Coordinates of C-alpha atoms and ligand atoms in Angstrom, one line a residue:
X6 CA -9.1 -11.5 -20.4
X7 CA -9.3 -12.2 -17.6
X8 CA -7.9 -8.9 -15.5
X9 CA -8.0 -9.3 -11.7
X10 CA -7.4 -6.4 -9.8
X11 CA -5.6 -7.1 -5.7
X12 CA -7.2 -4.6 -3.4
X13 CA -6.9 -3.9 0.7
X14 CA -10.2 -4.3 2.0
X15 CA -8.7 -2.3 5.2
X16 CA -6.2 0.5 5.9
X17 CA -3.1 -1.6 4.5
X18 CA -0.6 -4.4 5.2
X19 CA -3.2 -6.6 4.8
X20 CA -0.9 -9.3 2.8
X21 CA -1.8 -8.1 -0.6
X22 CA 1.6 -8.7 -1.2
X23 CA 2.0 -12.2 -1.0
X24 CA -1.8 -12.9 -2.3
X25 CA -0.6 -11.4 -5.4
X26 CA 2.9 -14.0 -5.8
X27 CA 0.2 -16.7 -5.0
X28 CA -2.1 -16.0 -7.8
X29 CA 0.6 -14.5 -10.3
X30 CA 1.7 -18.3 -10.6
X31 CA -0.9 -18.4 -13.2
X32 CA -0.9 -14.8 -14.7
X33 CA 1.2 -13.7 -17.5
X34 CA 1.9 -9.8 -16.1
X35 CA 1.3 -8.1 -12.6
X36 CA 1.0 -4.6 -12.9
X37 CA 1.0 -1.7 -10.0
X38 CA -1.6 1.2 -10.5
X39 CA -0.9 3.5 -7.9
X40 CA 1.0 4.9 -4.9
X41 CA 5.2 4.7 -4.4
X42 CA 7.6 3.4 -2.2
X43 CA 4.8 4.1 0.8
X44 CA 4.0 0.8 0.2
X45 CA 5.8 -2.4 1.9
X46 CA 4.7 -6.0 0.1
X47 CA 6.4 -9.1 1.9
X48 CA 6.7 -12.1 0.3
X49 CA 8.0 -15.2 2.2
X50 CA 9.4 -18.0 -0.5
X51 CA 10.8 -21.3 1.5
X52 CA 12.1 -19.1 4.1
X53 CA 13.6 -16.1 3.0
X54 CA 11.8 -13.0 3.3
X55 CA 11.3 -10.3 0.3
X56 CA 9.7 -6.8 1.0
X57 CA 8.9 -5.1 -2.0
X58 CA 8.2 -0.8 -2.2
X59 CA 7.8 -0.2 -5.9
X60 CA 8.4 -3.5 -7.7
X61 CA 5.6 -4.9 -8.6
X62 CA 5.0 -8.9 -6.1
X63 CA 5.6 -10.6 -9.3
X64 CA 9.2 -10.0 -9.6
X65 CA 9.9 -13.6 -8.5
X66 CA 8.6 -15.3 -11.5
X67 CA 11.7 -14.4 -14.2
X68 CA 9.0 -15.2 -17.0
X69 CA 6.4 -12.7 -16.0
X70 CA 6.1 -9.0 -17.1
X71 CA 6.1 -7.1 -14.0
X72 CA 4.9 -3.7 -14.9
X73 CA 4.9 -0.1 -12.6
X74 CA 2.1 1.4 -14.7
X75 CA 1.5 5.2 -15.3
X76 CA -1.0 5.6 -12.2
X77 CA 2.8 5.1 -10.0
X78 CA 4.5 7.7 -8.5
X79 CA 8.2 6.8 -8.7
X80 CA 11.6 7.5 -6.7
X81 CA 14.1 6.1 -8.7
X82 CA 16.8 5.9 -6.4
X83 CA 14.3 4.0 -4.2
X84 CA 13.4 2.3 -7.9
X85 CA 17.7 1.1 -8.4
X86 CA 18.2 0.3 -4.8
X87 CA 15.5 -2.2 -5.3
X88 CA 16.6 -3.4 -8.1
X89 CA 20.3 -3.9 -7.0
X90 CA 18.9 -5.8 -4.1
X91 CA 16.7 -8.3 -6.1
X92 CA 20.2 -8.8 -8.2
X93 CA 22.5 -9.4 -5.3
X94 CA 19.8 -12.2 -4.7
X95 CA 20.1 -13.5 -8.1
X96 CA 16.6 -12.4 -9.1
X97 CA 16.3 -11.8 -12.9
X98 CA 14.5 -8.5 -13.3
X99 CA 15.4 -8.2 -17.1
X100 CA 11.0 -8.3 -17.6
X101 CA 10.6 -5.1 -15.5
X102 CA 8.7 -2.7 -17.5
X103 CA 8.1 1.4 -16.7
X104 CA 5.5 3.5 -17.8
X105 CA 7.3 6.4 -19.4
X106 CA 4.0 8.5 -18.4
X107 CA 5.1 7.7 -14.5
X108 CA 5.6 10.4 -12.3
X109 CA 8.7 11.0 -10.2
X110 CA 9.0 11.3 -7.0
X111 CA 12.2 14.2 -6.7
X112 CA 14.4 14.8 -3.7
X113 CA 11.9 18.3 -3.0
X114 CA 9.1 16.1 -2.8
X115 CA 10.6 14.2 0.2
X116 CA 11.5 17.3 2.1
X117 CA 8.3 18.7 1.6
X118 CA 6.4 15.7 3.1
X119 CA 8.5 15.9 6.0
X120 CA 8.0 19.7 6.4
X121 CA 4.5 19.7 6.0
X122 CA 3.8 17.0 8.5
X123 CA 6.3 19.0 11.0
X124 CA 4.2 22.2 10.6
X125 CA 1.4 20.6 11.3
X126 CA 2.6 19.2 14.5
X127 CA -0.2 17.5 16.9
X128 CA -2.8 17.0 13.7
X129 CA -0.1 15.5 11.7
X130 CA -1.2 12.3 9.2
X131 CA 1.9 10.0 10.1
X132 CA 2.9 9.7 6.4
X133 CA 5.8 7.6 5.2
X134 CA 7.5 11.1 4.5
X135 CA 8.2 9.4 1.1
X136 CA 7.3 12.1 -0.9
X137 CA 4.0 10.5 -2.3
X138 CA 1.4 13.7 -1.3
X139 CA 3.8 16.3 -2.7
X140 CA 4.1 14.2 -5.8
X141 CA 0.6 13.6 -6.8
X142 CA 0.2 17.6 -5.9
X143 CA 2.8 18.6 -8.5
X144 CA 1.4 16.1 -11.0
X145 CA -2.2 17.4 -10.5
X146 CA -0.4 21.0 -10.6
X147 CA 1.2 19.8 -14.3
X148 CA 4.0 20.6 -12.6
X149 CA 5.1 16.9 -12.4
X150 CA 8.5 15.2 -13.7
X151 CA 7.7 12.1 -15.7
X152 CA 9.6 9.0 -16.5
X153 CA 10.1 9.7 -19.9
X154 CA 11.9 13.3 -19.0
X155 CA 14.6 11.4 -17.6
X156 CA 16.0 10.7 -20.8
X157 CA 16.0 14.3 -22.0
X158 CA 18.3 16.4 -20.7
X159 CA 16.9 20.2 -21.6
X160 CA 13.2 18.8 -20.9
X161 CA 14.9 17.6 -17.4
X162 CA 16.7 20.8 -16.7
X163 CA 13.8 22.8 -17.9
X164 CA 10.9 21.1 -15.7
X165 CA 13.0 20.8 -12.8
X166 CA 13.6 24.5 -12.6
X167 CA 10.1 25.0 -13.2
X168 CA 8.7 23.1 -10.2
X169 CA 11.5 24.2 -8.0
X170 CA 10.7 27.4 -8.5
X171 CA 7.2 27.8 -6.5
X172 CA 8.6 25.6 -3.9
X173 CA 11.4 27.9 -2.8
X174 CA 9.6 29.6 0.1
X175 CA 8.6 26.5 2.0
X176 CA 11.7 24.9 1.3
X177 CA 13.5 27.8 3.1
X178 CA 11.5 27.6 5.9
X179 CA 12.1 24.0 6.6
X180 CA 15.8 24.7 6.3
X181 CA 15.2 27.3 8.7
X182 CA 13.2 25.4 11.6
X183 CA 15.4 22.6 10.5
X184 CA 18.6 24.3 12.0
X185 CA 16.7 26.1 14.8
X186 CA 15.8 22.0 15.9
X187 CA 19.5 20.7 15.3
X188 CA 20.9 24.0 17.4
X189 CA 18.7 23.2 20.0
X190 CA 19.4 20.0 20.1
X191 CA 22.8 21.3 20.6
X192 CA 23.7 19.6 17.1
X193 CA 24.9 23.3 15.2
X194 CA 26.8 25.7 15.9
X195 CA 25.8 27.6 13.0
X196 CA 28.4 29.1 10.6
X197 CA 28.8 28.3 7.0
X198 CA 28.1 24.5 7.0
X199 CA 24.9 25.2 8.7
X200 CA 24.0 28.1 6.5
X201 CA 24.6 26.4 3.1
X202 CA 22.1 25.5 0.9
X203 CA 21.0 22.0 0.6
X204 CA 22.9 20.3 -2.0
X205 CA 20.4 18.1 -3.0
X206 CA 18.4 20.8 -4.4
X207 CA 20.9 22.4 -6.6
X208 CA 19.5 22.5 -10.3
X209 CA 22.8 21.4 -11.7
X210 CA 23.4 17.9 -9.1
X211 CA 19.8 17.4 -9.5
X212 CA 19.6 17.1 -13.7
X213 CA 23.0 15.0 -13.3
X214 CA 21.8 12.8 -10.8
X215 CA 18.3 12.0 -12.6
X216 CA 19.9 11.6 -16.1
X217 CA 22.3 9.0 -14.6
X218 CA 18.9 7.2 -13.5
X219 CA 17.7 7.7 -17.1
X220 CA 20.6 6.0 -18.4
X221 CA 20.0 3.0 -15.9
X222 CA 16.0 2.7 -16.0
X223 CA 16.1 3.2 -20.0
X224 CA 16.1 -0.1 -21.3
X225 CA 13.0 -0.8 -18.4
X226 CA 10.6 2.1 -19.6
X227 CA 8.4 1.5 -22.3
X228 CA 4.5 1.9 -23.3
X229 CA 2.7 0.2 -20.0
X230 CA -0.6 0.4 -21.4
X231 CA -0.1 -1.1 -25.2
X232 CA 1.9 -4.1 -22.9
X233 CA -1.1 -4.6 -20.9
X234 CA -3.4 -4.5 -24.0
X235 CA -1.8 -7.3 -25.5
X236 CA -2.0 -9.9 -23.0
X237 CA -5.5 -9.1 -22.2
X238 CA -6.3 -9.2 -26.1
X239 CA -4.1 -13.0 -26.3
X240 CA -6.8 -13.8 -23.5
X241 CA -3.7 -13.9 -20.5
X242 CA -4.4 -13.1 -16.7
X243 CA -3.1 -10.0 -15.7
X244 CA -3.0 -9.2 -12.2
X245 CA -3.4 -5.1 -10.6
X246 CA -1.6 -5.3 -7.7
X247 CA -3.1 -2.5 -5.5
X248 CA -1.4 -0.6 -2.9
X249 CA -2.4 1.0 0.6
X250 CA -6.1 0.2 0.7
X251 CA -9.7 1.1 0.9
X252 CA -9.6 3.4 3.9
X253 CA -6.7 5.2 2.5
X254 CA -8.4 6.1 -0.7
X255 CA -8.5 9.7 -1.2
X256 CA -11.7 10.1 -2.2
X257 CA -13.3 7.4 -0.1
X258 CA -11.1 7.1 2.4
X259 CA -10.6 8.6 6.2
X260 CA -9.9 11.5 4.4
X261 CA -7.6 13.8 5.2
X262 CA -5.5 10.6 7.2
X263 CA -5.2 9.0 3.7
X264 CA -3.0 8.4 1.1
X265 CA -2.9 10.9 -1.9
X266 CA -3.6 8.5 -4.4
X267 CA -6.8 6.3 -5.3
X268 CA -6.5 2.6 -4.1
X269 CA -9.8 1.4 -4.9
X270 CA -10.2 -1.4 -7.8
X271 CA -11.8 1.4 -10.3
X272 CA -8.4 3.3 -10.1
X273 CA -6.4 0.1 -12.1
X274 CA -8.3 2.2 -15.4
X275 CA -6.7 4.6 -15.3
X276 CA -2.9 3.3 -13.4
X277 CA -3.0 1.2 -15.7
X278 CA -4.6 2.8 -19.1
X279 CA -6.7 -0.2 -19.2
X280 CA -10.8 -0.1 -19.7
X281 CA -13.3 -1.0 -17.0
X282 CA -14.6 -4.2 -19.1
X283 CA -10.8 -5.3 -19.0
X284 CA -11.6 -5.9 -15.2
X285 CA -12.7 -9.4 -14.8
X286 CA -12.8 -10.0 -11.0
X287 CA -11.8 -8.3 -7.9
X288 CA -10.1 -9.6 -4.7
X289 CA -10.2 -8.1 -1.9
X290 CA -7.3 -8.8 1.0
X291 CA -8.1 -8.6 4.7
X292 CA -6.6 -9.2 8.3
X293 CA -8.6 -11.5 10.4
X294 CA -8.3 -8.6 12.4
X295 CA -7.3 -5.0 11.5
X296 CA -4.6 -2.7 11.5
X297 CA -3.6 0.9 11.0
X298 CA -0.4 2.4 10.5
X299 CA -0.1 6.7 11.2
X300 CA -2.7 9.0 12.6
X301 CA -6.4 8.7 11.8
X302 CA -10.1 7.2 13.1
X303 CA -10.0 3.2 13.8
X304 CA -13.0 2.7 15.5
X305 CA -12.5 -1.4 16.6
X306 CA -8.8 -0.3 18.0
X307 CA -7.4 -1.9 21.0
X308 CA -4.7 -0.6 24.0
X309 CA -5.1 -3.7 26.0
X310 CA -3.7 -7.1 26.1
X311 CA -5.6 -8.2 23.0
X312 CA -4.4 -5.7 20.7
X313 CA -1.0 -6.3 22.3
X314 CA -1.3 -10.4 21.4
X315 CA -2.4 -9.2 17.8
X316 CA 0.9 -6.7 17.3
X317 CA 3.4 -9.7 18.8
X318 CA 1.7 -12.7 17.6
X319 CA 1.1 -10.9 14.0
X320 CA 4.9 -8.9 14.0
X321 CA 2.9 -6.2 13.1
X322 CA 5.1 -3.4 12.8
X323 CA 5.4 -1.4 9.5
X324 CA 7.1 -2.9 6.5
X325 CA 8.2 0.7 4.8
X326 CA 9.1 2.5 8.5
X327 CA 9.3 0.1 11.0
X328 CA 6.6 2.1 13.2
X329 CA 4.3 -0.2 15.4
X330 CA 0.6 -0.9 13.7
X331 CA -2.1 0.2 15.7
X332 CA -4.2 -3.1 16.1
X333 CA -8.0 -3.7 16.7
X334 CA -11.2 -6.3 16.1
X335 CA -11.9 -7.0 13.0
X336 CA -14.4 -3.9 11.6
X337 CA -17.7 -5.6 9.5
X338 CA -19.3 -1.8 9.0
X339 CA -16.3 -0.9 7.1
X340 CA -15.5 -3.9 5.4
X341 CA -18.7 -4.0 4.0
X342 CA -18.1 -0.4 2.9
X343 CA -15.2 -1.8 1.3
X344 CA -16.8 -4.6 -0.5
X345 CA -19.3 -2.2 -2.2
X346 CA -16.7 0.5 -3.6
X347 CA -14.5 -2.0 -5.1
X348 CA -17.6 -4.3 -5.9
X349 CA -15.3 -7.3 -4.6
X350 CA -15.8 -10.7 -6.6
X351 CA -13.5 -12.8 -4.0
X352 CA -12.2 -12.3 -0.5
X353 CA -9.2 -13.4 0.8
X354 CA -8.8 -13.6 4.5
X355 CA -5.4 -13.3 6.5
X356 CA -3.3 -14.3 9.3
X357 CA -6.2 -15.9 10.8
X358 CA -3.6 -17.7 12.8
X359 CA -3.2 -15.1 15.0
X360 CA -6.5 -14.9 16.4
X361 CA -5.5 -18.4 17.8
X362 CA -5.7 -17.9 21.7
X363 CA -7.8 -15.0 22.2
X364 CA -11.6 -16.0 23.6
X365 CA -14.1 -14.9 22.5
X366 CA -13.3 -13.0 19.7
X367 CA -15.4 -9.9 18.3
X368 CA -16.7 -8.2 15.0
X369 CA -17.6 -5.1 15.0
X370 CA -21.0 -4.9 13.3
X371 CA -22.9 -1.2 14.0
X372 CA -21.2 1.8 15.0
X373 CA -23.0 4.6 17.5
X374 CA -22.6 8.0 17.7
X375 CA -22.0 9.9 20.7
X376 CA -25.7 11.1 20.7
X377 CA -26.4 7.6 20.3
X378 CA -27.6 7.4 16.9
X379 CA -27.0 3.8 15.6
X380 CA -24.8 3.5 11.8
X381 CA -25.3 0.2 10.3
X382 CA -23.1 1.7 7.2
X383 CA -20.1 3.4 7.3
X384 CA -21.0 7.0 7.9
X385 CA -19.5 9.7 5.5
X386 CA -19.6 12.2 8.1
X387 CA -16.0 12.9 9.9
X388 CA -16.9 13.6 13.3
X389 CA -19.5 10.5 13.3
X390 CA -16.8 8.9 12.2
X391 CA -13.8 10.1 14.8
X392 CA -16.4 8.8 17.9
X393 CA -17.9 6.4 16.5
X394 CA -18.2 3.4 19.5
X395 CA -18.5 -0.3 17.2
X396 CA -21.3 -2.6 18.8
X397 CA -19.7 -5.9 18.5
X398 CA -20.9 -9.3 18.1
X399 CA -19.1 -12.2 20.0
X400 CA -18.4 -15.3 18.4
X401 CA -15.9 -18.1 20.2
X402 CA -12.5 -18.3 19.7
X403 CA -9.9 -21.1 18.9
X404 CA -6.7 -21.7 20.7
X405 CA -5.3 -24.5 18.0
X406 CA -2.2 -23.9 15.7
X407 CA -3.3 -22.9 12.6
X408 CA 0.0 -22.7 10.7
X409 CA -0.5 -26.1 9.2
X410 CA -3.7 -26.0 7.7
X411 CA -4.0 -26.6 4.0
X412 CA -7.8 -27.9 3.8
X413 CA -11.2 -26.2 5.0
X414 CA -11.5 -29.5 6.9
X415 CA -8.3 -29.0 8.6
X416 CA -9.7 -25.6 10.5
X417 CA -11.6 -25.8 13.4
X418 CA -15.1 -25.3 13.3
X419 CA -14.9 -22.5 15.0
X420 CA -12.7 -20.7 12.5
X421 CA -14.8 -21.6 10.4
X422 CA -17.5 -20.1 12.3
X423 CA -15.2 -16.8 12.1
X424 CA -15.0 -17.1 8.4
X425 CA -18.4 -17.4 7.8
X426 CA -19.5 -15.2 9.7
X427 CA -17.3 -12.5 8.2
X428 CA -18.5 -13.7 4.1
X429 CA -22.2 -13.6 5.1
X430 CA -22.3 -9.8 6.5
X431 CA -19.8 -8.8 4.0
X432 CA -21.6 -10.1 1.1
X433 CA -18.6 -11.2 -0.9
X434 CA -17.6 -15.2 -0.8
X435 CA -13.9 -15.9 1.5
X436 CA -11.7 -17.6 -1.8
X437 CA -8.9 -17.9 -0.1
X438 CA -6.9 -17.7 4.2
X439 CA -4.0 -17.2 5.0
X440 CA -2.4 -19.4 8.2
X441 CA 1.1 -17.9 8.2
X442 CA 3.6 -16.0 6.1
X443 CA 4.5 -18.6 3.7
X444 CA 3.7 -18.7 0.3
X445 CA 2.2 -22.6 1.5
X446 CA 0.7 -21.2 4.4
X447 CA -3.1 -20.6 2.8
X448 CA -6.2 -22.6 2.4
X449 CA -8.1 -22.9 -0.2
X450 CA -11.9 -22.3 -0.2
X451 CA -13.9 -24.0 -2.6
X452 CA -11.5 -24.8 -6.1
X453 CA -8.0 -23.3 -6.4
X454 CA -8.8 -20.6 -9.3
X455 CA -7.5 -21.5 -13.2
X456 CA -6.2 -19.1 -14.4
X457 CA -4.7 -19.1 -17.9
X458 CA -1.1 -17.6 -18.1
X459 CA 1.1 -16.8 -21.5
Ligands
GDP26 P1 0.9 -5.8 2.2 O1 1.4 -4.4 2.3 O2 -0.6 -5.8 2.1 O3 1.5 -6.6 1.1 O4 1.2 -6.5 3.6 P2 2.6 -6.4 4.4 O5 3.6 -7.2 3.7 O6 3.0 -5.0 4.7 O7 2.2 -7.0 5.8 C1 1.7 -8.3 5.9 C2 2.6 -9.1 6.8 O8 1.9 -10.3 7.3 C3 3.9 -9.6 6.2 O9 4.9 -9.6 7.2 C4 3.5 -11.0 5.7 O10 4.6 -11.8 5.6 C5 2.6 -11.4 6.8 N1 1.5 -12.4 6.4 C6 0.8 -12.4 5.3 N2 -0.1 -13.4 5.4 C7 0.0 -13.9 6.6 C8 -0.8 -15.0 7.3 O11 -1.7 -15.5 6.8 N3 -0.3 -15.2 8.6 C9 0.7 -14.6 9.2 N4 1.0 -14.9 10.4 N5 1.4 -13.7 8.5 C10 1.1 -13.3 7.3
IMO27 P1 0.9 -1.1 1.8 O1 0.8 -1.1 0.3 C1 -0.2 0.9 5.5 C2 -0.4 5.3 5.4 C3 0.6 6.1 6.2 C4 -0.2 7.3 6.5 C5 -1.1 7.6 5.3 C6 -0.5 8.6 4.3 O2 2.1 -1.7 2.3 O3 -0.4 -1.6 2.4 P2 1.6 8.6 2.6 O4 3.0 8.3 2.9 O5 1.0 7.6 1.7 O6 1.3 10.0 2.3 O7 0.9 8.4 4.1 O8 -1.1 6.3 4.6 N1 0.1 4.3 4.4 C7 0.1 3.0 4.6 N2 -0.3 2.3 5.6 N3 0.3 0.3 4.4 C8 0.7 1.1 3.3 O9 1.0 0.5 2.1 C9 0.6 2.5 3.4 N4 1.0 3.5 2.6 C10 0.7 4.6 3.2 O10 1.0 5.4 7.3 O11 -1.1 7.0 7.6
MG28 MG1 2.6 -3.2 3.6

């Protein structure tokens, strides 16, 4: 003990990513539960900029086990590229460790995620089209390809051709309207090229490719869970480094504009293989403000000049796809909603610097219906939800740099103000906020934890 799990409070990007290098200073393993390479961390270390996708944020620290647990669903070209990078940069990752019960995410996967958000057109979710929905489908489906197949070649060949199989008729299709787009784009002629089938589904290539992975990832995959075990058992910190966040959880989330995996602090059981008494504390990350990436209800979002100050002054555009975050107030109702599923022990607050400038600012704090019903809790019901109006309560703004703020003292009051605000209607205490992208760039609330690494 202890195990912390890192949670968004929000719908992502919240800065989990560099909250986890910050506290992984004192852990001995940081471990991802859940999601893929939809996920973009960015950690900025004296300068230089990292974005991680499926390496877990603790990569940085050559003496930590950095572990993708079982819960992952895993592209392992994605998985090498990443790799490669981190080596080109001189980053040891000999300490990476692979569940072998992983999932992977295969080349279908991807062209099904695309093909099922072209077919649904207008209603489309504005997924990463990285595969993850049509993973976790085949892996509920038993369907999956795991880790540990990779190093098997009949087991490969076999399951391959198994999950290929039931996939053949929407595959052809979005060959099909594929070609009919490129021709009328003036792209195709047609003729053989544009008639062949696409090479990266052929059985043969595929089993090739992925064994040549195997042979790469092998000495990296071993038994997560067992790993985990013993450095909780030796009385080490180990850090869950969640991905997405709250409002993406599948079961609890804006559902159906989620992710298709559980991001919620409870899900690091079983991502991990870890017990729920293993679970020591919970932090929750979120924006001073809030974002949203893709298609989906945001109640507190902006189009005016304030959510374009929060987008410029807060670079918010997407670390995986590059797309522009929709921006907004920061939302209390569901906040509060996300404190109670994850039953948050600590909150950290970020890039409260870029509120600097805008007067007053606002929180939402009630939601009301179109029939003007009033929701002081975050209402299950979708079409509440969809037209939901926030009721917002003002509070003054700040126009001061924050950037170099390492004390509580060193914030205005009221930021301060802000912060407590924010703590006392969420019901969870503010540990830690963030004043900029650098690792230094934080302030500390109350003692800096001590945590007890190997
Ligand atoms: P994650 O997915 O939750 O890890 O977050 P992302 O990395 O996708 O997005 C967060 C962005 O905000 C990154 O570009 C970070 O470098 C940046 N960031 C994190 N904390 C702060 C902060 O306190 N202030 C500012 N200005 N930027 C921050
Ligand atoms: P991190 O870990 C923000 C969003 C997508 C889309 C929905 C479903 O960096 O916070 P998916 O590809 O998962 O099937 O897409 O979820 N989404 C994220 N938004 N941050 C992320 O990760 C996200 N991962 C997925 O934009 O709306
Ligand atoms: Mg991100």
């Amino acid at each position: 003990m202890p195990g912390i799990v890192i949670v968004g409070a929000q719908w992502g990007d919240e800065g989990k990513g560099k909250v986890t290098d910050l506290l992984a200073e004192r852990a001995s393993g940081i471990v991802r539960f859940q999601g893929g390479n939809n996920a973009g961390h960015t950690i900025v270390r004296d300068g230089e900029q990292f974005k991680f996708h499926l390496i877990p944020s603790g990569i940085l620290y050559p003496d930590k086990a950095c572990v993708i647990g079982n819960g992952v669903v895993l592209d392992p070209r994605v998985l090498l590229e990443e790799i490669d990078g981190l080596k080109r940069r001189g980053i040891d990752v000999a300490n990476l460790r692979i569940s072998a019960n992983a999932h992977l995410i295969m080349p279908y996967h991807v062209l099904l995620d695309t093909a099922g958000e072209m077919k649904l057109g207008k209603l489309s979710i504005g997924t990463t089209r990285r595969g993850i929905g049509p993973c976790y489908a085949d892996k509920a489906l038993r369907l999956g390809i795991r880790v540990q197949d990779l190093l098997d070649e009949k087991i490969l060949r076999k399951k391959i051709l198994a999950a290929l199989e039931p996939k053949q008729q929407a595959l052809r299709e979005l060959s099909v309207r594929r070609r009919k787009l490129r021709k009328e784009a003036g792209e195709e002629r047609g003729g053989p090229a544009g008639d062949a089938p696409d090479p990266r589904l052929d059985l043969h290539t595929m089993t090739e490719e992925h064994l040549a992975y195997g042979h790469r990832l092998e000495p990296h995959i071993a038994d997560t869970s067992r790993l985990c075990w013993e450095m909780l058992d030796a009385g080490e910190t180990v850090l869950f480094e969640g991905a997405q966040a709250t409002l993406l959880d599948l079961d609890h989330g804006t559902y159906p504009f989620v992710t298709s995996s559980n991001p919620i602090a409870g899900a690091a059981c079983v991502g991990a293989g870890i017990g729920p008494t293993d679970i020591d504390e919970v932090w929750g990350v979120a924006k001073a403000y809030a974002t949203r990436v893709g298609a989906g209800p945001f109640p507190t979002e902006l189009s005016d000049e304030t959510g374009r100050h929060m987008l410029e002054r807060g670079h918010e555009f997407g670390t995986t796809t590059g797309r522009e975050r929709r921006c907004g107030w920061m939302d209390l109702v569901a906040l509060r909603y996300a404190v109670r599923l994850n039953r948050m022990s600590a909150l950290t607050v970020t890039k409260l610097d870029v509120l600097s400038g805008i007067d007053p600012l606002r929180v939402a704090v009630r939601y009301r219906s179109r029939e003007g019903a009033v929701f002081e809790s975050f209402p299950y019901h979708q079409s509440i939800l969809h037209s939901a109006e926030p009721e917002y309560e003002e509070l003054p703004g700040f126009d001061v740099d924050l950037s170099t703020c390492r004390s509580e003292s060193d914030l205005p009051p009221q930021a301060r103000a802000y912060l407590k605000f924010i703590a006392d209607f969420a019901g969870v205490p503010i540990r830690l906020v963030g004043v900029g992208p650098g690792r230094d760039q934080v302030v500390w609330i109350g003692e800096e934890p001590r945590l007890q690494a190997a």
